[in-house]
Coordinates of C-alpha atoms (C1' of nucleotides) in Angstrom, one line a residue:
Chain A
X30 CA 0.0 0.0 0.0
X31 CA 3.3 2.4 -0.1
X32 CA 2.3 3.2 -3.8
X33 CA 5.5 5.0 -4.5
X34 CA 6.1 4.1 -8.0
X35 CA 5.5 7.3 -9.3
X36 CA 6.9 7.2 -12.9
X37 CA 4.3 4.5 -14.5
X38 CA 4.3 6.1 -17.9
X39 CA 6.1 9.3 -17.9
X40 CA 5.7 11.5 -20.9
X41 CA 7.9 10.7 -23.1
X42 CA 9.6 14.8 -22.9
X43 CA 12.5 14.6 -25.4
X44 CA 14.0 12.0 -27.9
X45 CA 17.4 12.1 -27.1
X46 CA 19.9 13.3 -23.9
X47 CA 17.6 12.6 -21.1
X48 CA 17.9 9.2 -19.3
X49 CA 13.9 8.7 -20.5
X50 CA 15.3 9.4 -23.9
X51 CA 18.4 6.9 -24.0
X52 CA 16.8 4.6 -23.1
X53 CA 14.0 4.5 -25.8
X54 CA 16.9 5.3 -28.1
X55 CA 18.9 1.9 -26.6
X56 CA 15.8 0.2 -26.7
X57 CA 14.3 0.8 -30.3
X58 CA 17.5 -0.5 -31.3
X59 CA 17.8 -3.4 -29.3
X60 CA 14.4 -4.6 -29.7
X61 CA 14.4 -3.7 -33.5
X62 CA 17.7 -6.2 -34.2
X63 CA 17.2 -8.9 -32.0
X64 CA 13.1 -8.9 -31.0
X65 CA 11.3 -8.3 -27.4
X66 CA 11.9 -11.7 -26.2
X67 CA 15.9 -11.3 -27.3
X68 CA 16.5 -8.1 -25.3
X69 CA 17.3 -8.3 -21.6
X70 CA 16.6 -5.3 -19.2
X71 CA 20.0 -5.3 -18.5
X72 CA 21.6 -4.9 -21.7
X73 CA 19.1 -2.1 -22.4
X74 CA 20.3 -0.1 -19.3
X75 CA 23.8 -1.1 -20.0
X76 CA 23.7 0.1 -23.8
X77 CA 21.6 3.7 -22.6
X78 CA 24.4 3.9 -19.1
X79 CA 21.8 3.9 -16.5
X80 CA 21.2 0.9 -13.9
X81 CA 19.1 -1.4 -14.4
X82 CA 16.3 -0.3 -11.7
X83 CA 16.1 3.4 -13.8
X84 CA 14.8 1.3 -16.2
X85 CA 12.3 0.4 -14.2
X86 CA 12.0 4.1 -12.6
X87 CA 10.7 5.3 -15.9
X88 CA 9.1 2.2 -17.7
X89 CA 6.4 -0.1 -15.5
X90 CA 7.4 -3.1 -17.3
X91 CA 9.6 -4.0 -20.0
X92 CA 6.2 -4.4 -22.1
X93 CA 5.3 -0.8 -21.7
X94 CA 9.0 0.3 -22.4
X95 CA 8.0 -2.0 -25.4
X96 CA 5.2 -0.9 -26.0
X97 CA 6.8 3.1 -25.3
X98 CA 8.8 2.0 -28.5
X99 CA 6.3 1.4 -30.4
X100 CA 4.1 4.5 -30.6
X101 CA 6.9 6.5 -30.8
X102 CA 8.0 4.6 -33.9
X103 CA 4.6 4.8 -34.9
X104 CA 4.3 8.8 -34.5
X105 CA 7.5 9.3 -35.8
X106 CA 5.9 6.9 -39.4
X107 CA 2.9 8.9 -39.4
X108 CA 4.7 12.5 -38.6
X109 CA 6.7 11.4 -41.7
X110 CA 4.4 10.1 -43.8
X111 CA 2.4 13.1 -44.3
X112 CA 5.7 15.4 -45.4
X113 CA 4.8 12.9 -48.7
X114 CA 2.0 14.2 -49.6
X115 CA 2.2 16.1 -53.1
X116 CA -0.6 17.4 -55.2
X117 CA 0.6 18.6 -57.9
X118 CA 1.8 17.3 -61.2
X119 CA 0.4 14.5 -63.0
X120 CA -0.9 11.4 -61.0
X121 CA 2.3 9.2 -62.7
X122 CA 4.6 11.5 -61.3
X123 CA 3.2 11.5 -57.8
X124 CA 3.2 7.9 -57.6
X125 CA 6.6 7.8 -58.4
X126 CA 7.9 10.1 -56.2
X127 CA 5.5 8.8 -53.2
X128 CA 7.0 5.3 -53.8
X129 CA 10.2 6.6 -54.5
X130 CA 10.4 8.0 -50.9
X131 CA 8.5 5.1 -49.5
X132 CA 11.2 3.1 -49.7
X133 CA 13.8 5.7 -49.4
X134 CA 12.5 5.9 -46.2
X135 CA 12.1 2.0 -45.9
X136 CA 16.1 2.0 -46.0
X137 CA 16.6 5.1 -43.8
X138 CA 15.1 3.3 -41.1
X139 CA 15.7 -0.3 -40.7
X140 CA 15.3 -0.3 -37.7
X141 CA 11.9 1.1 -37.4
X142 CA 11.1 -0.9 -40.4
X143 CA 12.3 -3.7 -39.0
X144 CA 10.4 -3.0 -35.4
X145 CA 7.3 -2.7 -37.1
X146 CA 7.6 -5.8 -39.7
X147 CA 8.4 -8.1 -36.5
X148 CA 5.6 -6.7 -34.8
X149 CA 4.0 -7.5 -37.9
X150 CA 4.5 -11.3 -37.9
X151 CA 3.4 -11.6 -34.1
X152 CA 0.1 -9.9 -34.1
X153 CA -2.9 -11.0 -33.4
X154 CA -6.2 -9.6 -34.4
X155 CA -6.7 -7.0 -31.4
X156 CA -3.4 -5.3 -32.2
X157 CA -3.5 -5.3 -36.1
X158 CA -6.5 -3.1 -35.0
X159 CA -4.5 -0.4 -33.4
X160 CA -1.1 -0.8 -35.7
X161 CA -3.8 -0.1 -38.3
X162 CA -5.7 2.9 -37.2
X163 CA -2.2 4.3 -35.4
X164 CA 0.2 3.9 -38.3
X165 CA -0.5 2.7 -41.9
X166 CA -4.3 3.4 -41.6
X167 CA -4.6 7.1 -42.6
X168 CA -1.8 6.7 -44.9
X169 CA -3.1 3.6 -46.8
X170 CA -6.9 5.0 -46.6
X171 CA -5.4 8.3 -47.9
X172 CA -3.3 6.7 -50.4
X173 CA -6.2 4.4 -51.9
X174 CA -8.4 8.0 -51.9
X175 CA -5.9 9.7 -54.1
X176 CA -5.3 6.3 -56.4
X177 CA -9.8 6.7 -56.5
X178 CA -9.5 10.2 -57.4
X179 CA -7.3 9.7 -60.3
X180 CA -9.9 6.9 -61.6
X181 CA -12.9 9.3 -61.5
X182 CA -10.5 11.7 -63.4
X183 CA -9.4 8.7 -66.0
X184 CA -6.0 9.2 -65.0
X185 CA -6.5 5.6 -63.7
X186 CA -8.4 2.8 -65.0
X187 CA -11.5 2.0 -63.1
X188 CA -11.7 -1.3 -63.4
X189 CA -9.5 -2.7 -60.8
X190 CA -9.7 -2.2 -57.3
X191 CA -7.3 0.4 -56.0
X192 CA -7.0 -1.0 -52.7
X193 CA -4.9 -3.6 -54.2
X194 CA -2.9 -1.5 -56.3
X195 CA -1.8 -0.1 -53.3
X196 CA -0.9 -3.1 -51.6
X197 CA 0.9 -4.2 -55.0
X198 CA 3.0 -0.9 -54.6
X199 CA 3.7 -0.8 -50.8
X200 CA 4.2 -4.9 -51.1
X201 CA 6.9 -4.8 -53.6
X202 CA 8.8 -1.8 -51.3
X203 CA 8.7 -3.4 -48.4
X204 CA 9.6 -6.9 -50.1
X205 CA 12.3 -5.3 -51.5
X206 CA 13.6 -3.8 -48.0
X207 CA 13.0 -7.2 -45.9
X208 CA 14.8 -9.3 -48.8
X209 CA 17.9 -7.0 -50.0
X210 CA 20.0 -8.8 -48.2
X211 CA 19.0 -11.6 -49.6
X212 CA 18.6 -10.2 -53.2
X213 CA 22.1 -9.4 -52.9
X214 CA 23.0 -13.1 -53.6
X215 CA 21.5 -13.8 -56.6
X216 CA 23.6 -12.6 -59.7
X217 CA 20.2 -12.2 -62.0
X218 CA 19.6 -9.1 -59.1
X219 CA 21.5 -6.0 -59.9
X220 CA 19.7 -3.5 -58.4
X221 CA 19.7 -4.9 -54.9
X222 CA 21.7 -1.7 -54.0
X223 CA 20.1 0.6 -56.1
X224 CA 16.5 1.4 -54.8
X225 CA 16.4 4.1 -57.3
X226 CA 16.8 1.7 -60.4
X227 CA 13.8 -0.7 -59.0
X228 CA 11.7 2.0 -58.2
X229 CA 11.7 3.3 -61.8
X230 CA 11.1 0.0 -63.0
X231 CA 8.4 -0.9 -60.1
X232 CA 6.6 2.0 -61.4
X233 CA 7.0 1.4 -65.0
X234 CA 5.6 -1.8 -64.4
X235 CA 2.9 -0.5 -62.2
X236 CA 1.9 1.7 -64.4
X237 CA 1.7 0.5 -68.2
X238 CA 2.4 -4.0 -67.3
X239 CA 4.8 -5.8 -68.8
X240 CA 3.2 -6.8 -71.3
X241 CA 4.6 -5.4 -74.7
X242 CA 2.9 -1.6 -75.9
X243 CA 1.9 -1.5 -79.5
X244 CA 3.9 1.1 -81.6
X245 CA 1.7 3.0 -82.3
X246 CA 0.2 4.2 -78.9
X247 CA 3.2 3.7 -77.2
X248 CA 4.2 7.3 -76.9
X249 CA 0.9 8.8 -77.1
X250 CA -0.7 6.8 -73.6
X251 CA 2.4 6.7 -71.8
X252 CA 3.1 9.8 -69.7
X253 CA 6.6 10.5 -68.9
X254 CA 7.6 10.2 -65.3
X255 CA 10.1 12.4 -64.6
X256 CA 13.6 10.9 -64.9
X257 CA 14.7 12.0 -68.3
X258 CA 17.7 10.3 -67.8
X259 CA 17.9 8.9 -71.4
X260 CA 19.3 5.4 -70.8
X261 CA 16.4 2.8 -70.6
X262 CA 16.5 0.5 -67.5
X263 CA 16.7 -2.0 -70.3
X264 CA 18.4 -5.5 -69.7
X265 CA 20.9 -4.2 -67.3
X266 CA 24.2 -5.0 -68.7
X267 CA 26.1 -6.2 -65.4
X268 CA 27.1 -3.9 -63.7
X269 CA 30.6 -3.3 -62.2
X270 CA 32.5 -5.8 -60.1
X271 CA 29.6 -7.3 -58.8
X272 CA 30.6 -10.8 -58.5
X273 CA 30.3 -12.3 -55.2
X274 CA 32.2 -15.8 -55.0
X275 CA 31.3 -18.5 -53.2
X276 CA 33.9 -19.1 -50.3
X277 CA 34.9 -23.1 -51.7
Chain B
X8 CA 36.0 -37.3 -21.8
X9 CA 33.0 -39.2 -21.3
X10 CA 31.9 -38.9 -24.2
X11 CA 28.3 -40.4 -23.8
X12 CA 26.5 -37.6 -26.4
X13 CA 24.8 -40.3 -28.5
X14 CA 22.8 -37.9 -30.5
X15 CA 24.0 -34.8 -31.1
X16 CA 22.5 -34.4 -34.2
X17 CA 20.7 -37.2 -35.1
X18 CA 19.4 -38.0 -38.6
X19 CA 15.7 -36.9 -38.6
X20 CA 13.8 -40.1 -39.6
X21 CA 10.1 -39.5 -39.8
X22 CA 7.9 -36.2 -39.4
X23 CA 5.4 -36.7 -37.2
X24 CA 4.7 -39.5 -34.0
X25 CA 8.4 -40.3 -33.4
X26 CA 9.7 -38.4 -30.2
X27 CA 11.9 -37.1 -32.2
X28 CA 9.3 -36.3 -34.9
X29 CA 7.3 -34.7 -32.3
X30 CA 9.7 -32.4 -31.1
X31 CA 10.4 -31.4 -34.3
X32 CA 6.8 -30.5 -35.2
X33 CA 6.2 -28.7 -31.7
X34 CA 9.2 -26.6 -32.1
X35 CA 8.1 -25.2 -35.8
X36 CA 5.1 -24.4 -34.5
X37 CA 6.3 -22.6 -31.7
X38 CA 8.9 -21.2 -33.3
X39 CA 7.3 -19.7 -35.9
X40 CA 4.5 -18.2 -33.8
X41 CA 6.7 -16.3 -31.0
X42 CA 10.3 -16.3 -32.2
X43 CA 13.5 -18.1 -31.2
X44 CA 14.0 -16.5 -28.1
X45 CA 10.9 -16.1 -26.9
X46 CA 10.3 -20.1 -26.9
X47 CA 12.0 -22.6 -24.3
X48 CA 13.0 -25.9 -24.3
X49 CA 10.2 -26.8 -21.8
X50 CA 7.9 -25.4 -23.8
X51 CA 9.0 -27.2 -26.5
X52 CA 8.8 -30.9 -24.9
X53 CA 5.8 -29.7 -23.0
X54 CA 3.6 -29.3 -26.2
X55 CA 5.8 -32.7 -27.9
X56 CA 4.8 -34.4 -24.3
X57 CA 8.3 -35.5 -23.7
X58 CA 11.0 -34.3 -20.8
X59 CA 13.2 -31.5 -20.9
X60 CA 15.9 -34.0 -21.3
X61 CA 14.8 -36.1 -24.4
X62 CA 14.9 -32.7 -26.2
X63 CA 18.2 -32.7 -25.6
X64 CA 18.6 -36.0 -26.2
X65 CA 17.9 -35.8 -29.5
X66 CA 19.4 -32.4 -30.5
X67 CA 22.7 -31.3 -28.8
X68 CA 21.6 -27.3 -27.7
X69 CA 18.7 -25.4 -28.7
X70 CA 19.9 -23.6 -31.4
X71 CA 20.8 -26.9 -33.0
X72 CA 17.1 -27.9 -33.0
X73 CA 16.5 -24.2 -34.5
X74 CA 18.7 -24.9 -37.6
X75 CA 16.8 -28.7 -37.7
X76 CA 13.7 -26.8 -38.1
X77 CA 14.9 -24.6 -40.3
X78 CA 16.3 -27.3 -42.5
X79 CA 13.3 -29.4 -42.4
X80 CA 11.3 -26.1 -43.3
X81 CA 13.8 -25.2 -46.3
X82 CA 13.5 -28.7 -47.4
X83 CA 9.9 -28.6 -47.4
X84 CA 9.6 -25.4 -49.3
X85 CA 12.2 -25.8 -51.9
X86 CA 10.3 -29.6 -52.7
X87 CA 7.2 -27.6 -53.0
X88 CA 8.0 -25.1 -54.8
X89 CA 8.7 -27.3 -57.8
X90 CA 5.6 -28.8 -58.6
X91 CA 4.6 -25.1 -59.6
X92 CA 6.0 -25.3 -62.3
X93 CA 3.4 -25.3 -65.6
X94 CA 5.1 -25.2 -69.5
X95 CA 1.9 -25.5 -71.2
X96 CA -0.1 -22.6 -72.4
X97 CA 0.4 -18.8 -72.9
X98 CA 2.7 -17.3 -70.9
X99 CA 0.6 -14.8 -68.9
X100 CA -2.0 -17.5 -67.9
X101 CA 1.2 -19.4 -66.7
X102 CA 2.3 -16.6 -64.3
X103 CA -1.0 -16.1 -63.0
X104 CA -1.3 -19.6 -62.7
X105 CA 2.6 -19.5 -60.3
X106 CA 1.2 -16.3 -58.7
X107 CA -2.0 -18.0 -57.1
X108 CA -0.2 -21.1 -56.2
X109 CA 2.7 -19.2 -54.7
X110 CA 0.0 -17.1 -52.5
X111 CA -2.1 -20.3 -51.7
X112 CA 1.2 -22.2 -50.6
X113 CA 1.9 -19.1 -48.5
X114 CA -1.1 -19.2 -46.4
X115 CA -1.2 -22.7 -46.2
X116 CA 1.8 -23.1 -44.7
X117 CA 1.7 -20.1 -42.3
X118 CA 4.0 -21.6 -39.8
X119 CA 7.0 -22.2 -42.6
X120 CA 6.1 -19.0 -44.1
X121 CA 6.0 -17.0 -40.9
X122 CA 9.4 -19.1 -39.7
X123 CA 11.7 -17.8 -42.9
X124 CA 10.1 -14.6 -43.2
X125 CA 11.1 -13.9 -39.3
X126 CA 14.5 -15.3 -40.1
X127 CA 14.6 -13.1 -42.8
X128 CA 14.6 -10.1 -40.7
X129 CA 17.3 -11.3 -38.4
X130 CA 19.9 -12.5 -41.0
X131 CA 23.0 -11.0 -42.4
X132 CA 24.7 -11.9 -45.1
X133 CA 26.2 -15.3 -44.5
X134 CA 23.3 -17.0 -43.7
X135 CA 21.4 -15.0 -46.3
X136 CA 23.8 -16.6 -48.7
X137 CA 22.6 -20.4 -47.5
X138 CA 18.5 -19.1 -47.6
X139 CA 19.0 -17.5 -50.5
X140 CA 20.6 -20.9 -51.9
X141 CA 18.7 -23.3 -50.2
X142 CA 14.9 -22.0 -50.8
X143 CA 14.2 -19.0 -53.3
X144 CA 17.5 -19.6 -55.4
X145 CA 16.4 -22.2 -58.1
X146 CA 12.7 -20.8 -57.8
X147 CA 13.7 -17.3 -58.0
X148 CA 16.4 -18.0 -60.7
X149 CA 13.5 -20.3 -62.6
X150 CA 11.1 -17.6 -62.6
X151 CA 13.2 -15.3 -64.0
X152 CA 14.4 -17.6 -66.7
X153 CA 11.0 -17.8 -67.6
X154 CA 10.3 -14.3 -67.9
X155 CA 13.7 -13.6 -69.5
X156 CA 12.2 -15.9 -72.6
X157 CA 8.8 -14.1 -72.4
X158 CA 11.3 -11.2 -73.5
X159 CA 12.8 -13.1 -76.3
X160 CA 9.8 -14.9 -77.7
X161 CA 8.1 -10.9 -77.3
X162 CA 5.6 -11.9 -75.2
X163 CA 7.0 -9.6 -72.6
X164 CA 8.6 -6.3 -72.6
X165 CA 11.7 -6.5 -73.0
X166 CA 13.1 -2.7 -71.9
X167 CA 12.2 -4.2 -67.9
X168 CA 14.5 -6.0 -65.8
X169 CA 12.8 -9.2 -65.6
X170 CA 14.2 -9.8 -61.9
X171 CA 12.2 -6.9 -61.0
X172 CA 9.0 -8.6 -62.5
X173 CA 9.9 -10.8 -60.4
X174 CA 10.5 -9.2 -57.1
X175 CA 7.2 -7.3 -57.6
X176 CA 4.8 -10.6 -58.3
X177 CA 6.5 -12.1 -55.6
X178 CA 6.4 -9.3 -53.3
X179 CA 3.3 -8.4 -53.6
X180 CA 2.3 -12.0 -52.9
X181 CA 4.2 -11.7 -49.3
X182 CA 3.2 -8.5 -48.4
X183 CA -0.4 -9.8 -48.8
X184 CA 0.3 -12.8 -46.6
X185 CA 2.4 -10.6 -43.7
X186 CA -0.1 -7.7 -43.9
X187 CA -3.5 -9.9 -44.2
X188 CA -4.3 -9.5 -40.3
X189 CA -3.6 -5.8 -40.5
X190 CA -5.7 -5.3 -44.5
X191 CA -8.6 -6.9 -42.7
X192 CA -9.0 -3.9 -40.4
X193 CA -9.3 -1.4 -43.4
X194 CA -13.0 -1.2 -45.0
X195 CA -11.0 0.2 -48.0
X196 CA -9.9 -3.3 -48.1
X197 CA -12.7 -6.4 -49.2
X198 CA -9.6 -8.9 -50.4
X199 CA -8.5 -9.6 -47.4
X200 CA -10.0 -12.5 -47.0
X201 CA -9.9 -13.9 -50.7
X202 CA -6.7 -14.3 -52.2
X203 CA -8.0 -15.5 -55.4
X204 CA -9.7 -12.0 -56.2
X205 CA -6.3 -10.3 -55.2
X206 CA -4.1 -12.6 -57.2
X207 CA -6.7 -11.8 -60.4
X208 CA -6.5 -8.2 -59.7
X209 CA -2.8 -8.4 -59.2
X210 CA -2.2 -10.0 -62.0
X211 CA -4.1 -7.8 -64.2
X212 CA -1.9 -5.0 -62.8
X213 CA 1.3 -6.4 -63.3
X214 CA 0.7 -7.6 -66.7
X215 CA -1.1 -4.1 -67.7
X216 CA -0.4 -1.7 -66.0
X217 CA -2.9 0.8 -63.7
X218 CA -3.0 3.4 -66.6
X219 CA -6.1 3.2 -69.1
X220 CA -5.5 1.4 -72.4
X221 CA -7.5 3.0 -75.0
X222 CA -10.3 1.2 -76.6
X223 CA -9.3 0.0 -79.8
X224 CA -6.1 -1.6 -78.6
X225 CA -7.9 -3.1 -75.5
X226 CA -8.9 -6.3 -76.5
X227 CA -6.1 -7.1 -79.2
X228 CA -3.6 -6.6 -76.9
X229 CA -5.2 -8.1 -73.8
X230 CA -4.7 -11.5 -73.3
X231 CA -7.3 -13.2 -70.9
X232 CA -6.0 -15.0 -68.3
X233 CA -8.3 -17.8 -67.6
X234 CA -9.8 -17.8 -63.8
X235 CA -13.3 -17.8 -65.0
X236 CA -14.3 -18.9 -61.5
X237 CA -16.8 -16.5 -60.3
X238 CA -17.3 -18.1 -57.3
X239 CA -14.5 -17.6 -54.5
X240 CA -14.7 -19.3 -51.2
X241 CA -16.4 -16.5 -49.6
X242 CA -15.5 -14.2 -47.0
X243 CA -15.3 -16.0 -43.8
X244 CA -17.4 -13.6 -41.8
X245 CA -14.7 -12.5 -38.8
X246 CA -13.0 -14.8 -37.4
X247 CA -13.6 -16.2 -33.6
X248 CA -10.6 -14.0 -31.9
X249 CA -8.3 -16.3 -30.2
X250 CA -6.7 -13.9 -27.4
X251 CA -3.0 -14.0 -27.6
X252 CA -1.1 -12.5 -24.9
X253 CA 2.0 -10.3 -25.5
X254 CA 5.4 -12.1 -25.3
X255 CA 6.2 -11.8 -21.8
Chain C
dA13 C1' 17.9 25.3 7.2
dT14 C1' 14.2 22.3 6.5
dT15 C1' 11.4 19.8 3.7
dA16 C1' 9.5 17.3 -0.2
dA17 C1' 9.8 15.2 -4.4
dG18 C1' 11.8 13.2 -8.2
dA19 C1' 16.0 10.9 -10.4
dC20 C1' 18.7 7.3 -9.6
dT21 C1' 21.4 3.1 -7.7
dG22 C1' 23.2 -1.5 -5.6
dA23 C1' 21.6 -5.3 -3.5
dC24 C1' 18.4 -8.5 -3.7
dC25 C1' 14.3 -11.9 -4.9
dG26 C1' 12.0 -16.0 -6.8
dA27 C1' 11.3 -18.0 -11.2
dC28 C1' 13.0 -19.8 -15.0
dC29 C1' 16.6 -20.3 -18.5
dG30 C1' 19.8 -23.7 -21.3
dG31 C1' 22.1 -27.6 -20.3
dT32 C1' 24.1 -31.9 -17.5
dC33 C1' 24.0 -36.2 -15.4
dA34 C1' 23.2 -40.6 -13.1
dG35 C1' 20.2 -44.0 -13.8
dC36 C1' 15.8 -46.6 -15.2
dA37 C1' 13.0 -49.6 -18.5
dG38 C1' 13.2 -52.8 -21.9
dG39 C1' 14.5 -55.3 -25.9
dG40 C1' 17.6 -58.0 -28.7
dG41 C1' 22.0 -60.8 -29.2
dA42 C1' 25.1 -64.0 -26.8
Chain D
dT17 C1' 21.1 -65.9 -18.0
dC18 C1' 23.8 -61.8 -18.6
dC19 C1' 25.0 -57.8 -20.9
dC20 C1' 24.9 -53.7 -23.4
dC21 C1' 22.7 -50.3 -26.0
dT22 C1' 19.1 -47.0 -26.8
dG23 C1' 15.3 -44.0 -25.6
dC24 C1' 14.1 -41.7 -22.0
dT25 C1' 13.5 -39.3 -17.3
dG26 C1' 13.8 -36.5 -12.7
dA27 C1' 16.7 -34.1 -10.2
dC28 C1' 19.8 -30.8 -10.4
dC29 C1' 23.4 -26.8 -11.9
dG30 C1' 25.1 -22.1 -12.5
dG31 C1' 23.4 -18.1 -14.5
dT32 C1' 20.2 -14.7 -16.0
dC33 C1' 15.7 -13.2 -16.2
dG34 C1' 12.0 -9.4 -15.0
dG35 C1' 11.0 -6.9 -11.2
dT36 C1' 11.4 -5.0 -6.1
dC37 C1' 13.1 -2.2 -2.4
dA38 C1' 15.5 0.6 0.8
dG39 C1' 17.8 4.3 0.5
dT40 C1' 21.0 8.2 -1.5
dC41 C1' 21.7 12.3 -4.3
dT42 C1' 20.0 16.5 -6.5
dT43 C1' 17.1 20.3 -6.9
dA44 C1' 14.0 23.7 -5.8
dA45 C1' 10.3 25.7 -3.1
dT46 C1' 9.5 27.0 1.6

DNA sequence: ATTAAGACTGACCGACCGGTCAGCAGGGGA
DNA sequence: TCCCCTGCTGACCGGTCGGTCAGTCTTAAT
């Protein structure tokens, strides 16, 4: 009945020099490259320089430092996601630069990413709720209303559900982040460490299939997209010193 | 210098109501559901209804067992995998026909899935080398294959790299399996539950693009792509929530 | 100077971790 | 019959886990 544990869940003031701060810092990383069940108290105190029991002075549990994590990473996402927004220029163009920075920022913040992809394979349906309306929600709800707009306009054909254009889009990004690694092994893959060169050709494909264009509306129904760098992706002739030999 | 460590890493002889089997089986299942760490050895022979001790009887530490399971997984997958393959008939029909498979093999098997995608966060580039070698290689390096001669025969573009064709199908397929818990919670969403209308839809997308084709090229140019199943298997109404609790 | 309230720490707790070990049951070869 | 081997177990080990607690240090208002 002494109910002197008076830090609970503390405000979480600033991101950075404070011991509350360090230790969100030490944990987001922690938790993002080894899991929650991975990451010991201890080695999150150690890595922020506090003792152990600070931990505990400013987090309840190590689920709510966990969970502490979490929404930050989730406010920091959504913060970040709606600098994207762009209205003007033709719809083309402001997919390609949306998904263009999608993934830019995919790569800018594995760890993040890769905080939230975990979390993504250990949900169940309660907490898919909240990862939905908190994070991807508005920006997949806003994303599908721009990729509706642009049918109503023609820009986009109406006969496919944009819903799942989006998740083609956003699927092939965050494939591409979760498998670079593993991309990086295969010798067809070239552009494992080149975001920028699948991008362009993600929205190429996106956008017009791969399917081959007749002459002669080729140039008259397919919009530019910015880039007039003049070299087609083409058939990638292999690029620099790329090979990677096996050890025996 | 006893030397009484019989098993150390015993062949694995059956999969299913051997001890050995068993502990095999439970440790998959729990492994894929919570993470490595996050699962213990008693856990393990609990739920395989054998001792502590017999787990270690038949595999030398725990991450042994973890790189049996993993084995047995890659095994499983890569043996799989290869009865997708389908030479007969055009080639779009043929890629929708290794889309929908791949997707329905991915739900299937959530536990495998869930088991290499989790490893797929965690990995760096030596064992992304062995995954990379031992379960998408051939597949990844097939598909390809096949798309590259889609290029030559002209039945594909052939100003795309085909590996990003590749990446994008495939991706897409994943992102849909990771994400499905998450897609449900969107009303934007009605696919969440039917993979077969978000393979179709997919498919039409990556073979044509989300940009309007004008009328009098539309149907010359616009292969169908078989599916003329109308009827899917219906949207399962929610699902009864099985509460999970947080790892702890 | 006194007080009160955080911020912070070292020592400690019971539970559980991965892993060891001596030994039991039982079946087949001699 | 004896023996040995294999599959298997309960008891146990040192260490680490998440979490508690009594108490010190710092700061600022009284």
């Amino acid at each position: 009945m002494t109910m002197h544990k008076p830090a609970a869940t503390r405000n979480p003031p600033d991101g950075g020099h404070s011991s509350n701060g360090r230790i969100l810092v030490a944990a987001e990383e922690l938790f993002s490259a080894h899991g929650f069940a991975a990451v010991s108290i201890n080695d999150i105190a150690l890595r922020a320089g506090v003792s152990k029991a600070n931990v505990f002075h400013h987090f309840a549990t190590k689920n709510a430092l966990y969970l502490a994590v979490l929404r930050r990473a989730q406010r920091d996402a959504a913060a970040h996601l709606h600098s994207l927004e762009q209205d003007t220029g033709p719809l083309p163009a402001r997919l390609a630069s949306f998904s263009g920075k999608h993934l830019l920022r995919l790569l800018e913040q594995k760890q993040l990413s890769r905080l939230i992809l975990r979390e993504l394979l250990a949900i169940g349906p309660d907490r898919a709720r909240e990862l939905a309306e908190n994070v991807f929600g508005e920006n997949f709800r806003h994303f599908v209303l721009i990729l509706r707009a642009g049918q109503q306009s023609g820009e986009l054909r109406s006969d496919l559900d944009p819903a799942v254009m989006a998740t083609t889009l956003l699927g092939a990004n965050v494939f591409f982040f979760e498998a670079q690694t593993l991309l990086r092994q295969f010798w067809d893959v070239d552009f494992a460490d080149s975001p920028e060169r699948f991008t362009t050709t993600l929205i190429e494909i996106v956008l017009h299939g791969i399917c081959p264009i007749p002459r002669n509306v080729q140039e008259k129904f397919r919009p530019a997209v910015g880039s007039t760098d003049s070299s087609t992706p083409g058939v990638p002739a292999r690029r620099g010193q790329k090979r990677r030999q096996r050890p025996h």
